[in-house]
Amino acid sequence: MEQVRYITEWFGRYDGQNIDDYIKLGGFETVRQLADRGIEATVAIIAESGLQGRGGAAYPTGIKLTQAREAIGERKFVVCNADEGEPGTFKDRELLKQNIYQVIEGMIVAGICSDAKEGIIYIREEYTWQHEAINDAIRQCRDRKVLGENVLGTGYAFDIRLFSGAGAYVCGEGFALCESLEGKPGRPRTKPPFVKQAGYLRLPTLVINTETLSAIASILRKGADSFKAYGTEISTGTKVISISGKVNKPGVYEIPFGLTISEIIDGFGGGMKDGSKGYFVQIGGASGGLLPVGMWNTRYTYEGLEAVGLSVGSGAIVVADETNDLRDYLKVIGEFFLHESCGKCTPCREGNRQLHFVLNNLAAGTADAADLKRYDSIMNVMKGGSLCGSGKTEVVPFLTARKYFPEAFRLEEAN
Amino acid sequence: MEGVVQNLVAEACAKHGNDSSALLPVLLELQERSGKHYVSREIAEEVARALEVTPGQVFEVVTYFAALSDKPRGKYLIQICESTACSVVGYNALLDWFKEELGLEVGQTDADGLFTLATTHCIGACDVAPAVRINNEVFGNLTREKVRELISERRAG
Ligand SMILES: Cc1cc2nc3c(=O)[nH]c(=O)nc-3n(C[C@H](O)[C@H](O)[C@H](O)COP(=O)(O)O)c2cc1C
Ligand code: SF4
Ligand code: FES
């Protein structure tokens, strides 16, 4: 199957680093257009496109930009969320590597539209190998007056700096991210107020995913209708996905919404690894749901996944085959969250500790009925009582596992 | 000796802005420059002074974040991914190869202070899983032979 080249249109068209090549392709035109078109008309195009945030929460980007504009503060910030912490996800890595200037273009537009003059690219520490290239790109932007006091002669001011996380998954969450920007351990704050009103330094902060920013630039370049030509009515446009696990061609692919999971695995992932038989996929990261091979005719759309208790999440698709053991896999997920829980709230902190024992027993084949009861009640408590999205969504893989994989929860006779 | 620490810290602080928002970048840079992937007590205290935050805040940050450490580690920090994608394609075998080739268990550093063996969560290299990170480089699609090479190249210096 052919990839769509919408957001990734300029991948491979230049080396991803030379700003003049990017400008020759038509780069930063949307910033100039913005000056003519006006902010309201610009945000209206994004709203009309139906673009939803690609960081996991799927919040409509048009509304988000409008709200960011309404927020009041003496300084305002745009943060490009390049924390990409969900296991199985590596698409922002490619958006940064192959077309950093488009991310920057999206940031400038978001900054002007929300009246923010300061931008921060918050990148995960695991991508330290990319820092130099990104800093170099920022420098080239300043040299060409794409960033600075008078962006491309439009009269708007906007500048960007790069900030590295330090290896905490929860720092992808807006408040935790802001805390770490302030030099504190990255733990979420209670809401309200929200990040958009009182984020970094308690000032209005627009936290927006790398892919969402890239999409903003593409949509403004090509028009809302061109985006809506892909996908479904609810899930408009394209999605940049990361396929990994037991497939022949793991990688980053841009696809239209609406394909089935099987079509994605066969058409882009190159089919199951060496012809092995599929068992399950996990969609959307470690906090994403699990889907058995019998349900791979599910459509990859926001609505299609929601109908079966899953979501698009980070855009990750991890594929497992029959040689993989779901119990082992659940243990891996549990260990991830045990490690990454920031410990601020009891349901998530204690829930993960207890879950750890249950998952160990399950994997060892020594689980009994009481373990399963505990499993279910931990899920209830975490889902309802966790402070941030981490604890709240961590239950998704465990609940979908329980629902769709009864075989993994069958107890040995002796227990 | 004290002057050296002061200068080092002052330099890093000047580069990243002299306020508490510079704490993370300053610590990451100083850890990198330590050559042993850690932030010593001395450095931590000097950073607290320079950025006018409490030593408690600095220690809390160093212990909270997985990338920061208050204990010295090897010149080469070997981190094997144990997350989802790597787990389905056999991260266990990769871990065993490193354990055997290095003669280390997870969390240990060799006597020469050359290698530390550790595990990590997803490093965003799932397309080449099972993946490993050595300092700031990422390697994937590994075989036992390649693991041997990675280690011996570094042993040779
Ligand atoms: C625990 C946790 C981790 C998150 N990690 C990320 C991340 O790595 N990258 C990201 O873009 N969003 C992440 N998010 C979502 C962000 O909080 C936020 O919703 C998103 O960046 C907004 O951008 P969008 O509107 O473009 O989706 C995370 C949320 C939670 C609760
Ligand atoms: S849900 Fe977990 S990660 Fe979120 S605040 Fe509570 S303990 Fe921290
Ligand atoms: S799961 Fe190992 S690199 Fe992503």
Coordinates of C-alpha atoms and ligand atoms in Angstrom, one line a residue:
Chain A
M1 CA 0.0 0.0 0.0
E2 CA 1.2 3.5 -0.8
Q3 CA 1.9 5.8 2.1
V4 CA 0.0 9.1 2.1
R5 CA 2.4 12.0 1.9
Y6 CA 0.5 14.8 3.5
I7 CA 2.2 15.8 6.7
T8 CA 5.3 14.0 5.6
E9 CA 5.2 15.4 2.1
W10 CA 8.6 16.9 2.3
F11 CA 10.4 13.9 3.9
G12 CA 13.3 13.1 1.7
R13 CA 12.9 16.3 -0.4
Y14 CA 15.7 18.0 1.5
D15 CA 18.2 16.8 4.0
G16 CA 16.1 18.0 6.9
Q17 CA 18.7 20.4 8.1
N18 CA 19.3 23.1 5.5
I19 CA 16.9 26.0 6.0
D20 CA 17.4 27.4 2.5
D21 CA 16.3 24.1 0.9
Y22 CA 13.2 24.2 3.1
I23 CA 12.4 27.7 2.1
K24 CA 12.9 26.8 -1.6
L25 CA 10.2 24.1 -1.2
G26 CA 7.8 26.8 0.0
G27 CA 8.6 26.6 3.7
F28 CA 7.4 29.3 6.1
E29 CA 4.9 30.5 3.5
T30 CA 2.1 29.9 6.0
V31 CA 3.6 32.4 8.4
R32 CA 3.6 35.1 5.7
Q33 CA 0.1 34.1 4.7
L34 CA -1.0 34.4 8.3
A35 CA 0.0 38.0 8.4
D36 CA -2.3 38.7 5.4
R37 CA -5.1 36.3 6.3
G38 CA -5.4 37.3 9.9
I39 CA -5.5 35.2 13.0
E40 CA -9.2 34.4 13.1
A41 CA -9.3 33.2 9.5
T42 CA -6.2 31.1 10.2
V43 CA -7.6 29.4 13.3
A44 CA -10.9 28.9 11.3
I45 CA -9.0 26.8 8.7
I46 CA -7.6 24.5 11.4
A47 CA -11.0 24.2 13.1
E48 CA -12.6 23.4 9.7
S49 CA -10.0 20.7 9.0
G50 CA -11.2 18.7 12.0
L51 CA -7.6 18.2 13.2
Q52 CA -7.5 16.6 16.7
G53 CA -4.5 16.7 19.0
R54 CA -2.1 13.9 18.2
G55 CA -0.6 13.8 21.7
G56 CA -3.2 11.3 22.9
A57 CA -6.1 13.3 24.2
A58 CA -7.6 14.0 20.7
Y59 CA -8.7 17.5 21.7
P60 CA -9.8 19.6 18.7
T61 CA -6.9 21.8 17.7
G62 CA -9.0 24.6 16.4
I63 CA -10.7 25.0 19.8
K64 CA -7.4 24.7 21.6
L65 CA -5.9 27.6 19.6
T66 CA -8.9 29.8 20.3
Q67 CA -8.7 29.0 24.0
A68 CA -5.0 29.7 24.1
R69 CA -5.7 33.1 22.5
E70 CA -8.3 33.9 25.2
A71 CA -5.9 33.1 28.1
I72 CA -4.6 36.2 29.7
G73 CA -1.0 36.6 30.9
E74 CA 1.9 39.0 30.7
R75 CA 4.0 36.3 29.0
K76 CA 2.6 33.3 27.1
F77 CA 4.3 30.1 25.9
V78 CA 3.9 27.5 23.3
V79 CA 5.5 24.2 24.1
C80 CA 6.1 21.6 21.4
N81 CA 5.6 18.3 23.2
A82 CA 8.3 16.1 21.9
D83 CA 8.5 14.0 25.0
E84 CA 7.2 10.9 23.1
G85 CA 7.3 8.7 26.1
E86 CA 4.7 6.1 25.2
P87 CA 6.5 2.8 24.6
G88 CA 6.2 1.8 21.0
T89 CA 6.2 5.4 19.7
F90 CA 8.8 6.9 17.5
K91 CA 7.0 9.1 14.9
D92 CA 7.8 12.4 16.5
R93 CA 11.5 11.4 16.3
E94 CA 11.1 11.2 12.5
L95 CA 9.1 14.5 12.2
L96 CA 12.0 16.2 14.1
K97 CA 14.7 14.5 12.2
Q98 CA 13.3 14.6 8.7
N99 CA 11.5 18.0 8.8
I100 CA 12.2 20.0 11.9
Y101 CA 11.5 23.3 10.1
Q102 CA 7.9 22.2 9.5
V103 CA 7.5 21.7 13.3
I104 CA 9.0 25.1 13.9
E105 CA 6.7 26.6 11.2
G106 CA 3.7 25.1 13.1
M107 CA 5.1 26.5 16.4
I108 CA 5.4 30.0 14.9
V109 CA 1.8 29.9 13.6
A110 CA 0.6 28.5 17.0
G111 CA 2.5 31.3 18.8
I112 CA 1.2 34.1 16.7
C113 CA -2.4 32.7 16.9
S114 CA -2.2 32.4 20.6
D115 CA -0.3 35.7 21.2
A116 CA 2.7 33.8 22.6
K117 CA 6.2 35.1 22.0
E118 CA 8.1 32.3 23.5
G119 CA 8.4 28.8 22.3
I120 CA 10.0 25.7 23.9
I121 CA 10.6 22.4 22.3
Y122 CA 10.4 19.9 25.1
I123 CA 12.3 16.9 23.9
R124 CA 12.8 13.6 25.7
E125 CA 16.3 12.9 27.1
E126 CA 16.4 9.7 25.2
Y127 CA 16.6 11.8 22.0
T128 CA 19.8 13.6 23.2
W129 CA 21.4 12.5 19.9
Q130 CA 19.0 14.9 18.1
H131 CA 19.7 17.9 20.3
E132 CA 22.6 19.3 18.3
A133 CA 20.7 19.2 15.0
I134 CA 17.6 20.9 16.5
N135 CA 19.7 23.6 18.1
D136 CA 21.4 24.1 14.8
A137 CA 18.0 24.5 13.0
I138 CA 16.9 27.1 15.6
R139 CA 20.1 29.0 14.9
Q140 CA 19.5 28.9 11.2
C141 CA 16.0 30.2 11.8
R142 CA 17.4 33.2 13.7
D143 CA 20.0 33.9 11.0
R144 CA 17.2 34.0 8.4
K145 CA 15.0 36.1 10.7
V146 CA 12.4 33.3 10.7
L147 CA 12.7 33.6 14.5
G148 CA 13.3 36.7 16.5
E149 CA 11.8 40.2 17.1
N150 CA 10.3 40.5 13.7
V151 CA 9.4 37.1 12.3
L152 CA 9.9 37.3 8.5
G153 CA 9.0 40.9 8.5
T154 CA 5.5 40.3 9.7
G155 CA 5.9 42.4 12.8
Y156 CA 5.3 39.5 15.1
A157 CA 7.9 38.4 17.6
F158 CA 8.6 34.7 18.3
D159 CA 11.6 32.7 19.5
I160 CA 12.3 29.1 20.4
R161 CA 14.6 27.2 22.7
L162 CA 15.2 23.5 23.2
F163 CA 14.7 21.9 26.6
S164 CA 15.5 18.4 27.5
G165 CA 13.5 16.2 29.8
A166 CA 15.4 13.8 32.0
G167 CA 13.7 10.4 31.6
A168 CA 10.3 10.7 33.2
Y169 CA 7.3 9.4 31.2
V170 CA 4.8 11.5 33.2
C171 CA 6.6 14.7 32.1
G172 CA 4.7 14.3 28.8
E173 CA 1.6 15.4 30.8
G174 CA 1.2 19.1 30.7
F175 CA 1.6 20.1 34.3
A176 CA 4.4 17.7 35.0
L177 CA 6.1 19.0 32.0
C178 CA 5.8 22.6 33.3
E179 CA 7.1 21.5 36.7
S180 CA 10.2 20.0 35.2
L181 CA 10.7 23.2 33.1
E182 CA 10.7 25.1 36.4
G183 CA 13.4 22.8 37.8
K184 CA 11.2 20.7 40.0
P185 CA 10.5 16.9 40.0
G186 CA 7.9 16.5 37.2
R187 CA 4.7 15.7 39.0
P188 CA 1.2 16.7 37.8
R189 CA -0.7 19.5 39.6
T190 CA -4.3 19.4 40.5
K191 CA -6.8 21.1 38.1
P192 CA -8.2 23.8 37.8
P193 CA -6.6 26.0 36.8
F194 CA -5.5 24.3 33.6
V195 CA -2.1 24.4 31.8
K196 CA -3.6 26.7 29.2
Q197 CA -4.3 29.3 31.9
A198 CA -1.5 28.7 34.4
G199 CA 1.2 26.4 33.2
Y200 CA 4.9 27.2 33.0
L201 CA 5.7 29.8 35.7
R202 CA 1.9 29.9 36.3
L203 CA 1.5 31.6 33.0
P204 CA -0.7 30.6 30.0
T205 CA 1.0 27.7 28.2
L206 CA -0.1 26.0 25.1
V207 CA 1.2 22.4 25.2
I208 CA 0.9 20.8 21.8
N209 CA 2.2 17.7 20.2
T210 CA 5.0 17.6 17.5
E211 CA 2.8 15.9 14.9
T212 CA -0.1 18.3 15.6
L213 CA 2.2 21.2 14.9
S214 CA 3.5 19.6 11.7
A215 CA -0.1 19.0 10.6
I216 CA -1.0 22.7 11.3
A217 CA 1.6 23.8 8.8
S218 CA 0.5 21.2 6.2
I219 CA -3.2 22.1 6.5
L220 CA -2.6 25.8 6.1
R221 CA -0.4 25.1 3.1
K222 CA -3.0 23.0 1.4
G223 CA -6.3 23.9 2.8
A224 CA -8.8 22.3 5.1
D225 CA -10.6 20.4 2.3
S226 CA -7.4 18.6 1.2
F227 CA -7.0 17.3 4.8
K228 CA -10.6 16.2 5.0
A229 CA -10.3 14.3 1.7
Y230 CA -8.6 11.7 3.9
G231 CA -10.2 9.7 6.7
T232 CA -13.7 9.6 7.9
E233 CA -16.2 12.3 8.9
I234 CA -15.1 12.2 12.6
S235 CA -11.5 11.1 12.1
T236 CA -10.4 13.5 9.4
G237 CA -7.1 13.5 7.7
T238 CA -4.0 11.3 8.1
K239 CA -2.1 9.9 11.0
V240 CA 1.6 9.3 11.4
I241 CA 1.9 5.9 13.0
S242 CA 4.7 3.8 14.5
I243 CA 4.6 0.1 13.8
S244 CA 6.8 -2.3 15.6
G245 CA 7.0 -5.8 17.0
K246 CA 6.5 -8.9 15.0
V247 CA 6.2 -7.4 11.6
N248 CA 8.5 -7.5 8.6
K249 CA 8.8 -3.8 8.1
P250 CA 8.6 -1.9 11.3
G251 CA 8.7 1.9 10.9
V252 CA 6.9 5.2 10.7
Y253 CA 4.2 5.5 8.1
E254 CA 1.6 8.1 7.3
I255 CA -1.8 6.6 6.7
P256 CA -5.3 7.8 6.1
F257 CA -7.7 7.1 9.0
G258 CA -10.2 4.3 8.2
L259 CA -8.0 1.3 7.4
T260 CA -8.4 -1.9 9.4
I261 CA -5.7 -3.1 11.7
S262 CA -5.0 -6.0 9.3
E263 CA -4.7 -3.7 6.4
I264 CA -2.2 -1.6 8.3
I265 CA -0.1 -4.6 9.3
D266 CA -0.2 -6.1 5.9
G267 CA -0.1 -3.0 3.8
F268 CA 2.5 -1.0 5.7
G269 CA 4.1 -3.3 8.3
G270 CA 5.0 -5.8 5.5
G271 CA 2.8 -8.5 7.1
M272 CA 3.5 -10.7 10.1
K273 CA 7.2 -11.4 10.7
D274 CA 8.3 -14.3 8.6
G275 CA 4.7 -15.3 8.1
S276 CA 4.0 -16.0 11.8
K277 CA 0.5 -16.0 13.1
G278 CA -0.8 -12.9 14.8
Y279 CA -1.9 -12.9 18.4
F280 CA -2.6 -9.3 19.6
V281 CA -1.7 -5.7 19.0
Q282 CA -1.4 -2.9 21.5
I283 CA -2.6 0.4 20.1
G284 CA -1.5 3.8 21.4
G285 CA 1.4 3.1 23.7
A286 CA 1.8 1.3 27.0
S287 CA -1.5 2.9 28.1
G288 CA -3.2 1.7 25.0
G289 CA -5.7 -1.1 24.6
L290 CA -5.0 -4.7 23.5
L291 CA -6.9 -6.2 20.6
P292 CA -6.9 -9.9 19.7
V293 CA -6.2 -11.1 16.1
G294 CA -9.9 -12.0 15.7
M295 CA -10.7 -8.3 16.0
W296 CA -8.1 -6.9 13.5
N297 CA -10.9 -5.9 11.2
T298 CA -11.5 -3.0 13.6
R299 CA -11.1 0.3 11.8
Y300 CA -8.3 2.6 12.8
T301 CA -10.3 5.7 13.5
Y302 CA -11.1 7.5 16.8
E303 CA -14.7 6.3 16.6
G304 CA -13.9 2.7 15.5
L305 CA -11.4 2.2 18.3
E306 CA -13.6 3.8 20.9
A307 CA -16.4 1.4 20.0
V308 CA -14.2 -1.5 21.2
G309 CA -12.7 0.3 24.3
L310 CA -9.5 1.6 22.7
S311 CA -8.1 4.8 21.4
V312 CA -5.6 6.1 18.9
G313 CA -3.4 7.4 21.7
S314 CA 0.2 8.1 20.6
G315 CA -0.2 6.4 17.3
A316 CA 1.8 3.4 18.3
I317 CA 1.0 -0.1 17.0
V318 CA 3.0 -2.9 18.7
V319 CA 2.3 -6.3 17.1
A320 CA 2.7 -9.7 18.8
D321 CA 2.5 -13.2 17.4
E322 CA 1.5 -16.5 18.7
T323 CA 4.9 -17.2 20.2
N324 CA 4.4 -14.2 22.6
D325 CA 2.7 -14.7 25.9
L326 CA 0.1 -12.1 26.9
R327 CA 0.8 -12.6 30.6
D328 CA 4.5 -11.7 30.1
Y329 CA 3.4 -8.7 28.1
L330 CA 1.1 -7.5 30.8
K331 CA 3.9 -7.8 33.3
V332 CA 6.1 -5.6 31.1
I333 CA 3.4 -3.0 31.0
G334 CA 2.9 -3.2 34.8
E335 CA 6.6 -2.8 35.4
F336 CA 6.7 0.3 33.1
F337 CA 4.0 2.0 35.1
L338 CA 5.3 0.8 38.5
H339 CA 8.5 2.6 37.6
E340 CA 6.9 5.7 36.0
S341 CA 4.2 6.4 38.5
C342 CA 5.3 9.7 40.1
G343 CA 3.9 8.7 43.4
K344 CA 1.9 11.8 44.0
C345 CA -1.5 10.1 44.4
T346 CA -2.4 6.9 46.3
P347 CA -4.5 5.1 43.8
C348 CA -1.8 5.0 41.2
R349 CA 1.2 4.6 43.6
E350 CA -0.3 1.8 45.7
G351 CA -2.3 0.4 42.8
N352 CA 0.8 -0.2 40.8
R353 CA 2.6 -1.8 43.8
Q354 CA -0.3 -4.3 44.3
L355 CA -0.7 -4.9 40.6
H356 CA 2.9 -5.9 40.4
F357 CA 2.4 -8.9 42.7
V358 CA -0.7 -9.9 40.9
L359 CA 1.0 -9.7 37.5
N360 CA 3.9 -11.7 38.7
N361 CA 1.7 -14.4 39.9
L362 CA -0.3 -14.4 36.7
A363 CA 2.9 -14.7 34.6
A364 CA 4.3 -17.4 36.9
G365 CA 1.0 -19.4 36.6
T366 CA 0.4 -19.2 40.3
A367 CA -2.4 -16.7 40.4
D368 CA -5.6 -17.6 42.3
A369 CA -9.1 -16.3 42.4
A370 CA -8.2 -13.7 45.0
D371 CA -5.5 -12.3 42.7
L372 CA -8.1 -11.8 39.9
K373 CA -10.4 -10.1 42.3
R374 CA -7.6 -7.8 43.3
Y375 CA -6.8 -7.2 39.7
D376 CA -10.3 -6.0 39.0
S377 CA -10.6 -3.8 42.1
I378 CA -7.2 -2.2 41.5
M379 CA -8.5 -1.2 38.0
N380 CA -11.6 0.3 39.5
V381 CA -9.7 2.4 42.1
M382 CA -7.1 3.6 39.6
K383 CA -9.5 4.5 36.9
G384 CA -11.7 6.5 39.2
G385 CA -9.3 7.9 41.7
S386 CA -6.0 8.7 39.9
L387 CA -5.0 12.3 39.8
C388 CA -3.6 12.5 36.2
G389 CA -4.0 10.8 32.9
S390 CA -1.3 8.3 33.6
G391 CA -3.1 6.4 36.3
K392 CA -6.4 6.9 34.6
T393 CA -5.4 5.5 31.2
E394 CA -3.0 2.8 32.5
V395 CA -6.1 0.6 33.2
V396 CA -6.9 0.4 29.5
P397 CA -4.5 -2.4 28.5
F398 CA -5.5 -4.3 31.6
L399 CA -9.2 -3.9 31.1
T400 CA -9.0 -4.8 27.4
A401 CA -6.8 -7.8 28.3
R402 CA -9.4 -9.0 30.7
K403 CA -12.2 -8.5 28.3
Y404 CA -10.7 -9.9 25.1
F405 CA -8.2 -12.6 26.3
P406 CA -10.1 -14.9 28.8
E407 CA -7.4 -17.5 28.1
A408 CA -4.8 -15.4 29.9
F409 CA -6.8 -15.3 33.0
R410 CA -7.8 -18.9 33.2
L411 CA -6.4 -20.3 36.5
E412 CA -4.4 -23.4 36.8
E413 CA -6.4 -26.3 38.4
A414 CA -4.2 -26.5 41.4
N415 CA -4.9 -22.9 42.4
Chain B
M1 CA 39.7 21.6 43.7
E2 CA 36.8 23.7 45.0
G3 CA 37.5 26.3 42.5
V4 CA 37.3 23.8 39.7
V5 CA 33.8 22.8 40.7
Q6 CA 32.8 26.4 41.1
N7 CA 34.0 27.3 37.7
L8 CA 32.4 24.3 36.1
V9 CA 29.0 25.0 37.7
A10 CA 29.2 28.7 37.0
E11 CA 29.9 28.0 33.3
A12 CA 27.0 25.7 33.0
C13 CA 24.7 28.1 34.8
A14 CA 25.7 31.0 32.6
K15 CA 24.9 28.9 29.5
H16 CA 21.4 27.9 30.6
G17 CA 20.2 31.0 32.4
N18 CA 20.9 31.7 36.1
D19 CA 17.6 30.7 37.6
S20 CA 15.7 27.6 38.8
S21 CA 14.4 26.9 35.3
A22 CA 18.0 26.1 34.4
L23 CA 18.2 23.4 37.0
L24 CA 17.5 20.4 34.7
P25 CA 19.7 21.5 31.8
V26 CA 22.5 22.4 34.2
L27 CA 22.4 19.1 35.9
L28 CA 22.2 17.1 32.7
E29 CA 25.2 19.0 31.3
L30 CA 27.3 18.6 34.4
Q31 CA 26.4 14.9 34.6
E32 CA 27.6 14.5 31.0
R33 CA 30.8 16.3 31.7
S34 CA 31.5 14.2 34.8
G35 CA 32.5 11.3 32.5
K36 CA 30.8 9.0 35.0
H37 CA 27.2 9.8 34.4
Y38 CA 26.5 11.2 37.8
V39 CA 26.0 14.3 39.8
S40 CA 28.3 14.3 42.8
R41 CA 27.3 15.7 46.1
E42 CA 29.8 18.5 45.7
I43 CA 28.4 19.5 42.3
A44 CA 24.8 19.3 43.6
E45 CA 25.5 21.6 46.5
E46 CA 27.4 24.1 44.3
V47 CA 24.5 24.1 41.8
A48 CA 22.0 24.8 44.6
R49 CA 24.1 27.8 45.7
A50 CA 24.6 29.1 42.2
L51 CA 20.9 28.9 41.2
E52 CA 19.6 29.9 44.6
V53 CA 17.5 26.8 45.2
T54 CA 17.7 24.6 48.3
P55 CA 20.1 21.6 48.2
G56 CA 17.0 19.6 49.0
Q57 CA 15.4 20.6 45.7
V58 CA 18.5 19.6 43.8
F59 CA 18.8 16.2 45.5
E60 CA 15.1 15.6 44.9
V61 CA 15.4 16.4 41.2
V62 CA 18.5 14.2 40.8
T63 CA 16.8 11.2 42.5
Y64 CA 13.4 11.7 40.8
F65 CA 14.6 11.7 37.2
A66 CA 15.7 8.4 35.7
A67 CA 18.4 10.0 33.5
L68 CA 20.1 11.6 36.5
S69 CA 22.1 9.7 39.1
D70 CA 23.8 10.6 42.4
K71 CA 26.1 7.5 42.1
P72 CA 28.9 7.2 39.7
R73 CA 28.4 4.9 36.8
G74 CA 30.7 3.5 34.1
K75 CA 32.2 5.5 31.3
Y76 CA 29.9 3.6 29.1
L77 CA 26.3 3.4 30.3
I78 CA 24.7 0.5 28.6
Q79 CA 20.9 0.7 28.7
I80 CA 18.9 -2.1 27.3
C81 CA 15.3 -1.4 26.5
E82 CA 12.8 -3.6 28.3
S83 CA 9.6 -2.0 27.1
T84 CA 6.8 -3.4 25.0
A85 CA 8.1 -3.6 21.5
C86 CA 11.5 -4.8 22.6
S87 CA 9.9 -7.4 24.8
V88 CA 8.0 -9.1 22.0
V89 CA 11.0 -9.4 19.8
G90 CA 13.3 -10.9 22.5
Y91 CA 14.9 -8.3 24.7
N92 CA 15.6 -11.1 27.1
A93 CA 18.2 -12.7 24.8
L94 CA 19.8 -9.3 24.2
L95 CA 20.1 -8.7 28.0
D96 CA 21.6 -12.2 28.5
W97 CA 24.2 -11.5 25.8
F98 CA 25.3 -8.3 27.5
K99 CA 25.3 -9.9 30.9
E100 CA 27.5 -12.8 29.7
E101 CA 29.9 -10.7 27.6
L102 CA 30.4 -8.1 30.3
G103 CA 30.1 -10.5 33.3
L104 CA 27.8 -8.0 34.9
E105 CA 24.3 -8.1 36.3
V106 CA 21.8 -5.3 35.8
G107 CA 22.8 -2.3 38.0
Q108 CA 26.5 -3.3 38.2
T109 CA 29.6 -1.5 37.1
D110 CA 32.8 -3.3 36.2
A111 CA 35.9 -2.9 38.3
D112 CA 37.6 -0.6 35.8
G113 CA 34.6 1.8 35.8
L114 CA 34.3 1.3 32.1
F115 CA 30.8 -0.3 31.8
T116 CA 27.5 -0.1 33.7
L117 CA 24.8 -2.5 32.7
A118 CA 21.3 -1.1 33.1
T119 CA 17.8 -1.5 31.7
T120 CA 15.6 1.3 30.5
H121 CA 12.1 2.1 29.3
C122 CA 11.4 2.7 25.6
I123 CA 14.1 4.7 23.9
G124 CA 12.1 5.4 20.8
A125 CA 14.0 2.9 18.6
C126 CA 11.3 0.2 18.5
D127 CA 11.7 0.0 14.7
V128 CA 15.1 -1.6 15.3
A129 CA 14.1 -3.6 18.4
P130 CA 15.6 -5.1 20.5
A131 CA 17.4 -1.8 21.0
V132 CA 20.1 -0.6 23.3
R133 CA 21.5 2.8 24.2
I134 CA 25.1 3.3 24.9
N135 CA 25.7 6.8 26.2
N136 CA 23.9 8.9 23.6
E137 CA 24.0 6.4 20.8
V138 CA 21.3 4.0 19.9
F139 CA 21.9 0.5 18.4
G140 CA 19.3 -1.9 17.1
N141 CA 18.8 -5.2 15.2
L142 CA 21.5 -6.7 17.3
T143 CA 23.0 -10.1 17.1
R144 CA 25.4 -11.7 19.6
E145 CA 28.2 -10.9 17.2
K146 CA 27.3 -7.2 17.1
V147 CA 27.1 -7.1 20.9
R148 CA 30.6 -8.5 21.1
E149 CA 31.8 -5.8 18.7
L150 CA 30.1 -3.0 20.5
I151 CA 31.8 -4.0 23.7
S152 CA 35.3 -4.8 22.3
E153 CA 35.4 -1.5 20.3
R154 CA 34.8 0.3 23.6
R155 CA 37.3 -1.8 25.5
A156 CA 39.9 -0.9 23.0
G157 CA 39.2 2.7 23.7
Ligands
LIG1 C1 1.2 10.5 31.5 C2 1.0 11.3 30.3 C3 2.0 11.3 29.3 C4 1.9 12.0 28.1 N1 2.9 12.0 27.2 C5 2.8 12.7 26.1 C6 3.9 12.8 25.2 O1 4.9 12.1 25.3 N2 3.7 13.5 24.0 C7 2.6 14.3 23.8 O2 2.5 15.0 22.8 N3 1.6 14.3 24.7 C8 1.6 13.5 25.8 N4 0.6 13.5 26.7 C9 -0.6 14.4 26.4 C10 -0.3 15.8 26.8 O3 -0.6 15.9 28.1 C11 -1.1 16.8 26.0 O4 -2.5 16.4 26.0 C12 -0.7 16.9 24.6 O5 0.7 17.1 24.4 C13 -1.5 18.0 23.9 O6 -1.1 18.1 22.5 P1 -2.2 17.8 21.4 O7 -3.4 18.7 21.7 O8 -1.5 18.2 20.2 O9 -2.5 16.4 21.5 C14 0.7 12.8 27.9 C15 -0.3 12.8 28.8 C16 -0.2 12.0 30.0 C17 -1.3 12.1 31.0
SF4_2 S1 -1.9 9.1 38.5 FE1 0.2 8.3 38.9 S2 1.5 9.6 37.6 FE2 -0.5 10.7 37.8 S3 -0.2 12.0 39.6 FE3 -1.0 10.1 40.4 S4 0.8 8.9 41.0 FE4 1.5 10.5 39.7
FES3 S1 10.1 -0.5 23.1 FE1 12.3 -0.7 23.1 S2 12.9 1.0 21.9 FE2 10.7 1.3 22.1

